[in-house]
Tab-separated table of C-alpha atoms in Angstrom:
chain	number	residue	atom	x	y	z
A	1	UNK	CA	104.164	203.319	115.720
A	2	UNK	CA	105.721	201.186	113.049
A	3	UNK	CA	105.942	198.113	115.279
A	4	UNK	CA	102.327	198.479	116.403
A	5	UNK	CA	101.246	198.560	112.775
A	6	UNK	CA	103.243	195.439	112.081
A	7	UNK	CA	101.795	193.562	115.030
A	8	UNK	CA	98.324	194.641	113.932
A	9	UNK	CA	98.939	193.148	110.520
A	10	UNK	CA	100.300	189.993	112.110
A	11	UNK	CA	97.173	189.675	114.245
A	12	UNK	CA	95.005	190.173	111.192
A	13	UNK	CA	96.922	187.460	109.371
A	14	UNK	CA	96.532	185.056	112.274
A	15	UNK	CA	92.777	185.677	112.397
A	16	UNK	CA	92.434	185.032	108.682
A	17	UNK	CA	94.467	181.856	109.012
A	18	UNK	CA	92.373	180.595	111.901
A	19	UNK	CA	89.140	181.263	110.006
A	20	UNK	CA	90.456	179.265	107.040
A	21	UNK	CA	91.480	176.428	109.315
A	22	UNK	CA	88.166	176.270	111.142
A	23	UNK	CA	86.326	176.200	107.838
A	24	UNK	CA	88.527	173.401	106.586
A	25	UNK	CA	87.625	171.400	109.666
A	26	UNK	CA	83.890	171.980	109.544
A	27	UNK	CA	83.751	170.882	105.900
A	28	UNK	CA	83.708	167.301	107.165
A	29	UNK	CA	80.668	166.343	109.227
A	30	UNK	CA	80.966	164.390	112.446
A	31	UNK	CA	79.060	161.462	110.911
A	32	UNK	CA	81.569	161.239	108.043
A	33	UNK	CA	84.374	161.178	110.569
A	34	UNK	CA	82.655	158.441	112.553
A	35	UNK	CA	82.057	156.177	109.571
A	36	UNK	CA	85.556	156.785	108.267
A	37	UNK	CA	87.397	156.056	111.520
A	38	UNK	CA	84.878	153.389	112.612
A	39	UNK	CA	84.864	154.908	116.105
A	40	UNK	CA	82.544	157.344	117.817
A	41	UNK	CA	84.063	159.494	120.554
A	42	UNK	CA	81.609	159.879	123.407
A	43	UNK	CA	82.048	162.034	126.509
A	44	UNK	CA	80.979	160.103	129.602
A	45	UNK	CA	81.032	160.846	133.342
A	46	UNK	CA	83.388	158.937	135.632
A	47	UNK	CA	82.472	160.533	138.935
A	48	UNK	CA	78.710	160.335	138.957
A	49	UNK	CA	77.292	157.037	140.212
A	50	UNK	CA	75.153	155.342	139.068
A	51	UNK	CA	75.324	157.139	135.690
A	52	UNK	CA	79.074	156.857	135.310
A	53	UNK	CA	81.630	155.628	137.823
A	54	UNK	CA	84.688	153.411	137.986
A	55	UNK	CA	85.064	149.790	139.010
A	56	UNK	CA	88.013	148.071	140.647
A	57	UNK	CA	89.964	148.199	137.384
A	58	UNK	CA	89.240	151.968	137.003
A	59	UNK	CA	87.147	151.166	133.914
A	60	UNK	CA	83.992	153.284	133.669
A	61	UNK	CA	80.569	151.700	134.063
A	62	UNK	CA	77.007	152.867	134.666
A	63	UNK	CA	73.867	153.949	132.857
A	64	UNK	CA	75.571	156.518	130.628
A	65	UNK	CA	78.286	154.043	129.681
A	66	UNK	CA	75.657	151.428	128.765
A	67	UNK	CA	73.874	154.058	126.695
A	68	UNK	CA	77.117	155.105	124.979
A	69	UNK	CA	77.901	151.507	124.093
A	70	UNK	CA	74.346	151.012	122.815
A	71	UNK	CA	74.584	154.054	120.550
A	72	UNK	CA	77.971	152.963	119.217
A	73	UNK	CA	76.731	149.415	118.596
A	74	UNK	CA	73.679	150.680	116.698
A	75	UNK	CA	75.864	153.013	114.655
A	76	UNK	CA	77.937	149.931	113.879
A	77	UNK	CA	81.185	151.448	115.135
A	78	UNK	CA	83.467	151.189	118.139
A	79	UNK	CA	82.912	153.452	121.151
A	80	UNK	CA	85.823	155.554	122.357
A	81	UNK	CA	84.833	156.702	125.836
A	82	UNK	CA	86.298	160.035	126.914
A	83	UNK	CA	85.946	160.914	130.600
A	84	UNK	CA	84.556	164.449	130.958
A	85	UNK	CA	83.509	166.671	133.876
A	86	UNK	CA	80.485	168.965	133.944
A	87	UNK	CA	82.751	172.014	133.573
A	88	UNK	CA	84.543	170.852	130.424
A	89	UNK	CA	82.150	168.582	128.511
A	90	UNK	CA	80.699	171.333	126.289
A	91	UNK	CA	84.150	172.680	125.284
A	92	UNK	CA	85.045	169.075	124.409
A	93	UNK	CA	82.052	168.891	122.044
A	94	UNK	CA	82.557	172.363	120.549
A	95	UNK	CA	86.197	171.692	119.749
A	96	UNK	CA	85.154	168.372	118.136
A	97	UNK	CA	87.303	166.374	120.514
A	98	UNK	CA	84.175	164.283	121.074
A	99	UNK	CA	81.183	163.560	118.800
A	100	UNK	CA	78.494	163.071	121.447
A	101	UNK	CA	77.937	163.953	125.087
A	102	UNK	CA	76.246	161.165	127.028
A	103	UNK	CA	76.894	162.526	130.475
A	104	UNK	CA	73.608	163.194	132.327
A	105	UNK	CA	73.299	166.297	130.199
A	106	UNK	CA	70.233	168.406	131.058
A	107	UNK	CA	68.475	170.641	128.583
A	108	UNK	CA	68.165	174.410	129.068
A	109	UNK	CA	67.779	177.437	126.845
A	110	UNK	CA	71.357	178.643	127.023
A	111	UNK	CA	72.666	175.244	126.098
A	112	UNK	CA	70.180	174.935	123.219
A	113	UNK	CA	71.842	177.967	121.632
A	114	UNK	CA	75.185	176.200	121.380
A	115	UNK	CA	74.320	172.541	120.922
A	116	UNK	CA	71.504	170.242	119.857
A	117	UNK	CA	69.743	167.673	122.007
A	118	UNK	CA	68.459	164.217	121.137
A	119	UNK	CA	65.329	162.661	122.654
A	120	UNK	CA	65.681	162.012	126.398
A	121	UNK	CA	67.072	158.599	127.300
A	122	UNK	CA	66.936	158.451	131.111
A	123	UNK	CA	65.171	160.145	134.040
A	124	UNK	CA	66.985	162.525	136.358
A	125	UNK	CA	66.141	165.261	138.822
A	126	UNK	CA	67.998	167.647	141.046
A	127	UNK	CA	67.044	168.885	144.468
A	128	UNK	CA	68.351	170.396	147.668
A	129	UNK	CA	69.051	167.769	150.312
A	130	UNK	CA	69.952	168.257	153.975
A	131	UNK	CA	69.895	166.391	157.299
A	132	UNK	CA	66.472	165.745	158.771
A	133	UNK	CA	67.282	167.973	161.768
A	134	UNK	CA	67.643	171.058	159.545
A	135	UNK	CA	64.333	172.807	158.799
A	136	UNK	CA	64.071	173.852	155.176
A	137	UNK	CA	60.490	174.200	153.984
A	138	UNK	CA	60.872	176.743	151.209
A	139	UNK	CA	63.695	178.401	149.305
A	140	UNK	CA	63.489	181.376	151.698
A	141	UNK	CA	64.706	179.051	154.474
A	142	UNK	CA	68.002	178.653	152.627
A	143	UNK	CA	69.015	182.223	153.576
A	144	UNK	CA	72.231	182.173	155.607
A	145	UNK	CA	72.763	178.447	155.060
A	146	UNK	CA	75.687	176.918	153.194
A	147	UNK	CA	74.896	174.755	150.182
A	148	UNK	CA	77.424	172.657	148.260
A	149	UNK	CA	77.097	172.280	144.490
A	150	UNK	CA	79.210	171.234	141.501
A	151	UNK	CA	80.406	174.242	139.505
A	152	UNK	CA	78.737	174.688	136.148
A	153	UNK	CA	76.205	171.926	136.760
A	154	UNK	CA	72.458	172.474	136.389
A	155	UNK	CA	72.019	172.566	140.194
A	156	UNK	CA	74.352	175.559	140.351
A	157	UNK	CA	72.280	177.538	137.858
A	158	UNK	CA	68.936	176.624	139.401
A	159	UNK	CA	70.183	177.440	142.887
A	160	UNK	CA	71.272	180.911	141.809
A	161	UNK	CA	67.830	181.446	140.286
A	162	UNK	CA	65.690	180.047	143.117
A	163	UNK	CA	67.595	180.585	146.354
A	164	UNK	CA	67.632	183.955	148.184
A	165	UNK	CA	70.742	186.146	147.857
A	166	UNK	CA	71.791	185.425	151.443
A	167	UNK	CA	72.344	181.762	150.608
A	168	UNK	CA	76.007	180.855	150.762
A	169	UNK	CA	76.614	178.689	147.695
A	170	UNK	CA	79.911	176.804	147.851
A	171	UNK	CA	80.997	175.532	144.439
A	172	UNK	CA	83.314	172.589	143.888
A	173	UNK	CA	85.063	171.327	140.771
A	174	UNK	CA	83.254	167.995	140.492
A	175	UNK	CA	80.633	165.844	142.133
A	176	UNK	CA	83.254	164.025	144.235
A	177	UNK	CA	84.432	167.199	145.931
A	178	UNK	CA	80.846	168.442	146.324
A	179	UNK	CA	79.686	165.250	147.990
A	180	UNK	CA	82.830	165.134	150.125
A	181	UNK	CA	82.240	168.693	151.342
A	182	UNK	CA	78.688	167.877	152.416
A	183	UNK	CA	79.517	164.502	153.955
A	184	UNK	CA	82.398	165.972	155.969
A	185	UNK	CA	80.131	168.735	157.310
A	186	UNK	CA	81.662	171.683	155.472
A	187	UNK	CA	78.244	172.684	154.212
A	188	UNK	CA	74.809	172.312	155.795
A	189	UNK	CA	73.008	171.273	152.640
A	190	UNK	CA	73.812	169.943	149.189
A	191	UNK	CA	72.236	170.611	145.819
A	192	UNK	CA	72.655	167.475	143.745
A	193	UNK	CA	70.898	164.747	141.852
A	194	UNK	CA	68.794	162.158	143.607
A	195	UNK	CA	71.112	159.338	142.535
A	196	UNK	CA	74.054	160.772	144.443
A	197	UNK	CA	71.971	161.189	147.563
A	198	UNK	CA	70.775	157.612	147.406
A	199	UNK	CA	74.348	156.424	147.791
A	200	UNK	CA	75.198	159.032	150.443
A	201	UNK	CA	72.419	157.684	152.616
A	202	UNK	CA	73.453	154.116	152.018
A	203	UNK	CA	77.038	154.819	153.050
A	204	UNK	CA	76.539	157.515	155.687
A	205	UNK	CA	73.177	156.786	157.285
A	206	UNK	CA	74.050	158.783	160.427
A	207	UNK	CA	73.658	162.032	158.418
A	208	UNK	CA	70.011	161.154	157.854
A	209	UNK	CA	69.909	163.167	154.650
A	210	UNK	CA	66.476	163.788	153.220
A	211	UNK	CA	64.878	165.494	150.240
A	212	UNK	CA	64.086	169.173	150.940
A	213	UNK	CA	63.317	171.197	147.797
A	214	UNK	CA	62.919	170.267	144.151
A	215	UNK	CA	65.220	172.295	141.936
A	216	UNK	CA	64.308	170.803	138.612
A	217	UNK	CA	63.068	167.722	136.910
A	218	UNK	CA	65.514	167.353	134.039
A	219	UNK	CA	65.865	164.078	132.186
A	220	UNK	CA	69.133	163.226	130.415
A	221	UNK	CA	69.662	164.050	126.759
A	222	UNK	CA	72.448	163.249	124.338
A	223	UNK	CA	74.324	166.362	123.249
A	224	UNK	CA	75.248	166.804	119.572
A	225	UNK	CA	77.185	169.745	118.113
A	226	UNK	CA	75.279	172.355	116.079
A	227	UNK	CA	75.190	171.593	112.382
A	228	UNK	CA	75.575	167.841	112.818
A	229	UNK	CA	71.979	167.116	111.800
A	230	UNK	CA	72.736	163.785	110.125
A	231	UNK	CA	74.283	162.462	113.312
A	232	UNK	CA	71.454	163.884	115.409
A	233	UNK	CA	68.844	162.119	113.246
A	234	UNK	CA	70.661	158.799	113.625
A	235	UNK	CA	70.966	159.198	117.400
A	236	UNK	CA	67.297	160.124	117.704
A	237	UNK	CA	66.311	157.021	115.744
A	238	UNK	CA	68.449	154.871	118.072
A	239	UNK	CA	66.913	156.409	121.211
A	240	UNK	CA	63.367	156.050	119.845
A	241	UNK	CA	63.957	152.386	118.960
A	242	UNK	CA	65.462	151.656	122.382
A	243	UNK	CA	62.506	153.314	124.042
A	244	UNK	CA	60.024	151.314	121.972
A	245	UNK	CA	61.619	147.917	122.629
A	246	UNK	CA	62.010	148.542	126.378
A	247	UNK	CA	65.820	148.797	126.431
A	248	UNK	CA	65.725	152.238	128.058
A	249	UNK	CA	63.408	151.017	130.789
A	250	UNK	CA	65.615	147.982	131.422
A	251	UNK	CA	68.645	150.256	131.809
A	252	UNK	CA	66.772	152.544	134.166
A	253	UNK	CA	65.689	149.565	136.270
A	254	UNK	CA	69.205	148.172	136.308
A	255	UNK	CA	70.954	151.345	137.485
A	256	UNK	CA	68.303	153.584	139.060
A	257	UNK	CA	65.899	150.906	140.378
A	258	UNK	CA	62.934	152.749	138.889
A	259	UNK	CA	61.053	153.041	135.596
A	260	UNK	CA	61.975	155.728	133.106
A	261	UNK	CA	58.567	157.360	133.528
A	262	UNK	CA	57.442	159.746	130.825
A	263	UNK	CA	60.515	160.820	128.870
A	264	UNK	CA	60.132	163.961	126.713
A	265	UNK	CA	61.173	163.999	123.097
B	1	UNK	CA	77.908	148.723	144.689
B	2	UNK	CA	81.508	147.505	144.445
B	3	UNK	CA	83.680	147.509	147.535
B	4	UNK	CA	87.194	148.911	147.224
B	5	UNK	CA	89.660	147.479	149.703
B	6	UNK	CA	92.439	149.733	150.991
B	7	UNK	CA	94.844	147.929	148.682
B	8	UNK	CA	92.562	148.505	145.675
B	9	UNK	CA	92.460	152.208	146.445
B	10	UNK	CA	96.204	152.410	146.879
B	11	UNK	CA	97.175	150.375	143.841
B	12	UNK	CA	94.832	152.364	141.589
B	13	UNK	CA	96.241	155.616	142.943
B	14	UNK	CA	99.786	154.421	142.332
B	15	UNK	CA	98.881	153.528	138.752
B	16	UNK	CA	97.413	157.003	138.247
B	17	UNK	CA	100.513	158.537	139.862
B	18	UNK	CA	102.468	157.461	136.776
B	19	UNK	CA	100.793	160.338	134.933
B	20	UNK	CA	101.690	162.744	137.709
B	21	UNK	CA	105.315	161.626	137.488
B	22	UNK	CA	105.366	161.791	133.678
B	23	UNK	CA	103.833	165.281	133.590
B	24	UNK	CA	106.213	166.492	136.313
B	25	UNK	CA	109.233	165.176	134.421
B	26	UNK	CA	108.107	166.895	131.224
B	27	UNK	CA	107.644	170.136	133.156
B	28	UNK	CA	111.034	169.822	134.897
B	29	UNK	CA	113.035	169.015	131.800
B	30	UNK	CA	111.221	171.210	129.267
B	31	UNK	CA	110.798	174.069	131.727
B	32	UNK	CA	114.397	173.806	132.889
B	33	UNK	CA	115.826	173.915	129.362
B	34	UNK	CA	113.655	176.796	128.180
B	35	UNK	CA	114.105	178.594	131.497
B	36	UNK	CA	117.891	178.373	131.172
B	37	UNK	CA	117.762	179.607	127.570
B	38	UNK	CA	115.596	182.545	128.601
B	39	UNK	CA	117.965	183.329	131.467
B	40	UNK	CA	121.025	183.407	129.212
B	41	UNK	CA	119.201	185.479	126.572
B	42	UNK	CA	118.177	187.908	129.267
B	43	UNK	CA	121.672	188.210	130.660
B	44	UNK	CA	122.946	189.393	127.291
B	45	UNK	CA	121.189	192.624	128.231
B	46	UNK	CA	119.757	193.405	124.774
B	47	UNK	CA	116.747	195.679	125.438
B	48	UNK	CA	114.450	193.869	122.951
B	49	UNK	CA	115.227	190.482	124.505
B	50	UNK	CA	114.915	191.749	128.071
B	51	UNK	CA	111.576	193.374	127.334
B	52	UNK	CA	110.073	190.383	125.514
B	53	UNK	CA	111.250	187.907	128.162
B	54	UNK	CA	109.820	190.189	130.835
B	55	UNK	CA	106.452	190.162	129.066
B	56	UNK	CA	106.621	186.382	128.717
B	57	UNK	CA	107.232	185.898	132.440
B	58	UNK	CA	104.528	188.395	133.358
B	59	UNK	CA	101.975	186.582	131.190
B	60	UNK	CA	102.668	183.123	132.588
B	61	UNK	CA	103.118	184.243	136.177
B	62	UNK	CA	100.063	186.459	136.069
B	63	UNK	CA	97.541	183.953	134.749
B	64	UNK	CA	96.389	180.747	136.451
B	65	UNK	CA	97.865	177.480	135.202
B	66	UNK	CA	94.328	176.101	134.922
B	67	UNK	CA	93.453	178.793	132.345
B	68	UNK	CA	96.675	178.171	130.422
B	69	UNK	CA	95.855	174.456	130.185
B	70	UNK	CA	92.266	175.170	129.195
B	71	UNK	CA	93.240	177.696	126.508
B	72	UNK	CA	95.971	175.503	125.058
B	73	UNK	CA	93.641	172.512	124.794
B	74	UNK	CA	90.222	173.947	123.977
B	75	UNK	CA	91.240	177.422	122.755
B	76	UNK	CA	93.494	176.068	120.037
B	77	UNK	CA	90.845	173.436	119.297
B	78	UNK	CA	88.345	176.215	118.575
B	79	UNK	CA	90.720	177.553	115.923
B	80	UNK	CA	90.443	174.159	114.255
B	81	UNK	CA	93.871	172.851	115.250
B	82	UNK	CA	93.528	169.481	116.901
B	83	UNK	CA	95.993	169.050	119.733
B	84	UNK	CA	96.167	165.977	121.913
B	85	UNK	CA	95.850	166.298	125.658
B	86	UNK	CA	99.484	165.228	125.965
B	87	UNK	CA	100.809	167.952	123.700
B	88	UNK	CA	98.672	170.684	125.269
B	89	UNK	CA	99.517	169.720	128.831
B	90	UNK	CA	103.221	169.373	128.041
B	91	UNK	CA	103.352	172.778	126.369
B	92	UNK	CA	101.371	174.495	129.122
B	93	UNK	CA	103.422	172.981	131.940
B	94	UNK	CA	106.697	173.678	130.136
B	95	UNK	CA	105.847	177.325	129.474
B	96	UNK	CA	104.571	177.829	132.999
B	97	UNK	CA	107.624	176.220	134.608
B	98	UNK	CA	110.109	177.997	132.342
B	99	UNK	CA	108.626	181.424	133.143
B	100	UNK	CA	109.013	180.858	136.873
B	101	UNK	CA	112.438	179.244	136.672
B	102	UNK	CA	113.809	182.006	134.437
B	103	UNK	CA	112.689	184.552	137.000
B	104	UNK	CA	113.963	182.573	140.003
B	105	UNK	CA	117.354	182.049	138.378
B	106	UNK	CA	117.595	185.663	137.297
B	107	UNK	CA	117.293	186.630	140.951
B	108	UNK	CA	120.050	184.185	141.853
B	109	UNK	CA	122.338	185.515	139.140
B	110	UNK	CA	121.702	189.108	140.126
B	111	UNK	CA	122.638	188.357	143.708
B	112	UNK	CA	126.208	187.740	142.530
B	113	UNK	CA	128.064	191.041	143.113
B	114	UNK	CA	128.664	193.221	140.036
B	115	UNK	CA	132.350	193.214	140.868
B	116	UNK	CA	132.539	189.583	139.794
B	117	UNK	CA	131.314	190.521	136.322
B	118	UNK	CA	133.734	193.385	136.070
B	119	UNK	CA	136.633	191.268	137.310
B	120	UNK	CA	135.859	188.536	134.771
B	121	UNK	CA	135.628	191.058	131.974
B	122	UNK	CA	138.913	192.644	132.993
B	123	UNK	CA	140.450	189.168	132.594
B	124	UNK	CA	139.234	189.264	128.979
B	125	UNK	CA	136.755	186.431	129.488
B	126	UNK	CA	134.095	186.030	126.813
B	127	UNK	CA	130.406	186.200	127.795
B	128	UNK	CA	130.213	182.394	127.698
B	129	UNK	CA	133.323	181.902	129.815
B	130	UNK	CA	132.133	184.521	132.273
B	131	UNK	CA	128.852	182.694	132.770
B	132	UNK	CA	130.130	179.127	132.907
B	133	UNK	CA	133.269	179.749	134.982
B	134	UNK	CA	132.327	182.582	137.302
B	135	UNK	CA	128.674	183.540	137.582
B	136	UNK	CA	126.603	180.391	137.102
B	137	UNK	CA	128.574	178.115	139.482
B	138	UNK	CA	128.034	180.623	142.263
B	139	UNK	CA	124.414	181.274	141.321
B	140	UNK	CA	123.741	177.521	141.243
B	141	UNK	CA	124.399	177.233	144.952
B	142	UNK	CA	121.929	179.981	145.758
B	143	UNK	CA	119.433	178.602	143.246
B	144	UNK	CA	118.980	175.151	144.787
B	145	UNK	CA	116.438	175.910	147.547
B	146	UNK	CA	114.063	178.165	145.543
B	147	UNK	CA	114.255	175.888	142.483
B	148	UNK	CA	113.372	172.800	144.452
B	149	UNK	CA	110.637	174.673	146.290
B	150	UNK	CA	109.120	175.554	142.940
B	151	UNK	CA	109.532	172.070	141.445
B	152	UNK	CA	107.612	170.609	144.368
B	153	UNK	CA	104.862	173.110	143.534
B	154	UNK	CA	104.907	171.895	139.931
B	155	UNK	CA	104.432	168.266	141.030
B	156	UNK	CA	101.302	169.320	142.851
B	157	UNK	CA	100.314	171.630	139.992
B	158	UNK	CA	100.065	168.700	137.573
B	159	UNK	CA	96.765	167.910	139.288
B	160	UNK	CA	95.250	170.651	137.127
B	161	UNK	CA	95.954	168.590	134.008
B	162	UNK	CA	92.804	166.611	134.790
B	163	UNK	CA	90.888	169.488	133.163
B	164	UNK	CA	92.135	168.294	129.772
B	165	UNK	CA	91.276	164.671	130.448
B	166	UNK	CA	94.274	163.277	132.299
B	167	UNK	CA	93.320	160.755	134.939
B	168	UNK	CA	96.249	161.570	137.205
B	169	UNK	CA	96.553	161.228	140.961
B	170	UNK	CA	93.995	163.819	142.065
B	171	UNK	CA	91.434	162.931	139.402
B	172	UNK	CA	91.749	159.211	140.144
B	173	UNK	CA	91.318	160.001	143.833
B	174	UNK	CA	88.129	161.922	143.046
B	175	UNK	CA	86.775	159.065	140.946
B	176	UNK	CA	87.450	156.502	143.667
B	177	UNK	CA	86.104	158.765	146.420
B	178	UNK	CA	82.850	158.954	144.486
B	179	UNK	CA	82.369	155.205	144.381
B	180	UNK	CA	83.597	154.375	147.855
B	181	UNK	CA	82.062	157.391	149.611
B	182	UNK	CA	85.066	157.425	151.894
B	183	UNK	CA	86.556	160.752	150.786
B	184	UNK	CA	88.638	161.195	153.921
B	185	UNK	CA	90.381	157.874	153.445
B	186	UNK	CA	90.874	158.268	149.706
B	187	UNK	CA	92.170	161.843	149.834
B	188	UNK	CA	94.487	160.898	152.716
B	189	UNK	CA	95.970	158.235	150.458
B	190	UNK	CA	96.267	160.817	147.656
B	191	UNK	CA	98.090	163.194	150.006
B	192	UNK	CA	100.394	160.366	151.091
B	193	UNK	CA	101.350	159.551	147.506
B	194	UNK	CA	102.043	163.238	146.756
B	195	UNK	CA	104.194	163.392	149.861
B	196	UNK	CA	106.070	160.275	148.780
B	197	UNK	CA	106.771	162.008	145.453
B	198	UNK	CA	107.770	165.405	146.845
B	199	UNK	CA	109.709	164.446	149.961
B	200	UNK	CA	112.586	162.708	148.131
B	201	UNK	CA	113.010	165.819	145.966
B	202	UNK	CA	113.344	167.978	149.067
B	203	UNK	CA	115.733	165.461	150.634
B	204	UNK	CA	117.874	165.442	147.507
B	205	UNK	CA	117.930	169.227	147.546
B	206	UNK	CA	119.267	169.251	151.091
B	207	UNK	CA	121.930	166.755	150.064
B	208	UNK	CA	122.827	168.853	147.049
B	209	UNK	CA	123.086	171.999	149.112
B	210	UNK	CA	125.434	170.356	151.579
B	211	UNK	CA	127.554	168.969	148.766
B	212	UNK	CA	127.867	172.320	147.023
B	213	UNK	CA	128.819	174.056	150.245
B	214	UNK	CA	131.428	171.437	151.105
B	215	UNK	CA	133.007	171.982	147.712
B	216	UNK	CA	133.413	175.656	148.552
B	217	UNK	CA	135.166	175.086	151.871
């Protein structure tokens, strides 16, 4: 009895301590930190061509990396690029280990509760793709078929919502494993972004993969932690300026070979 | 798109394997030291110590290493304490390894007949003398195969450290596979490098076993 009371008090003390600590941290805004350290920490993808992938020297490159460097340059600070995966990028932002997420981040209601979004900076859409020989005309046709998807990504969520219960969704840790599973024939279909499929077809034309069903049109936004309004305003101004002077369109043409189209605010 | 030659793939994987080696070494050394301490504390037989070490082992054996890494990196971060990926991964791997090793070694020690303890005590040996002269040398021989088996698991387990941002062997393999779209080739290379890391450890264990047995004869 006595020891349980003591451990209860200890727990209480720890909680109080952690609350104090977290308040001490949040007293400084992300923008202050950025101007003070002259670096902005940005979460970028490294396994998602053409948005973020590695070159021969294992250095990241791609649309998101260009965007991250643009934002850092306009903020007048150095960019510290942190490789993130779709499963851990939001924890990275929430624990302030990064200041911004520029990692093909889509907008949805659940995410809006925990972080803020800038204006969109690049086009993006997800769909279900499968070999031409497989007949999939509507979501009902997915029943009993195996579909590969990256865990925690937007495709995963949309698939759960739209596909019938009998669909066998196989989740993988990152886009590499997801693509590998589909390419090696472990699943019949894949739910992914159009950019990934473009490269699959270029490298593995014998699969004859084609577009089957649209899951969602979801352009990319920059993620900013809640309460960092000063930083968000700056980022929005940078995106708006880049959109106006055609930089965004140039980036889209360079990496996606298409115009940005109509990007939402 | 850039073309990776086989050599490019291999050299990049070898560079990333440095992290795998570094993390494994931290886990071996840190886990070994703490594991040994826990073992000795447990052998003293004090109920409080035995119970708390039991709880410790149950916690780290009963939860996935991935969760431990995640909690130590992001969980502590949520409390406002900023830990680097290095510190978090080292702590998680050390705790995880020590819990398993303490338990493996306890089994080895307990397989030494009670009579040996009683005989040592009847010779008026202190607890320290008893352990270092009688029990541990015998337990060591039994401990080699299961310890090495577990250490090889730890080498492969370091792959999970990619969740806190380490670009180690598996993560690097994933990144390259995504650019080259030759997953079979890339992951085969990854497997080969892991094998090249683990096989010498197993070989050394066999050597060690033979040596220890020869000493007994």
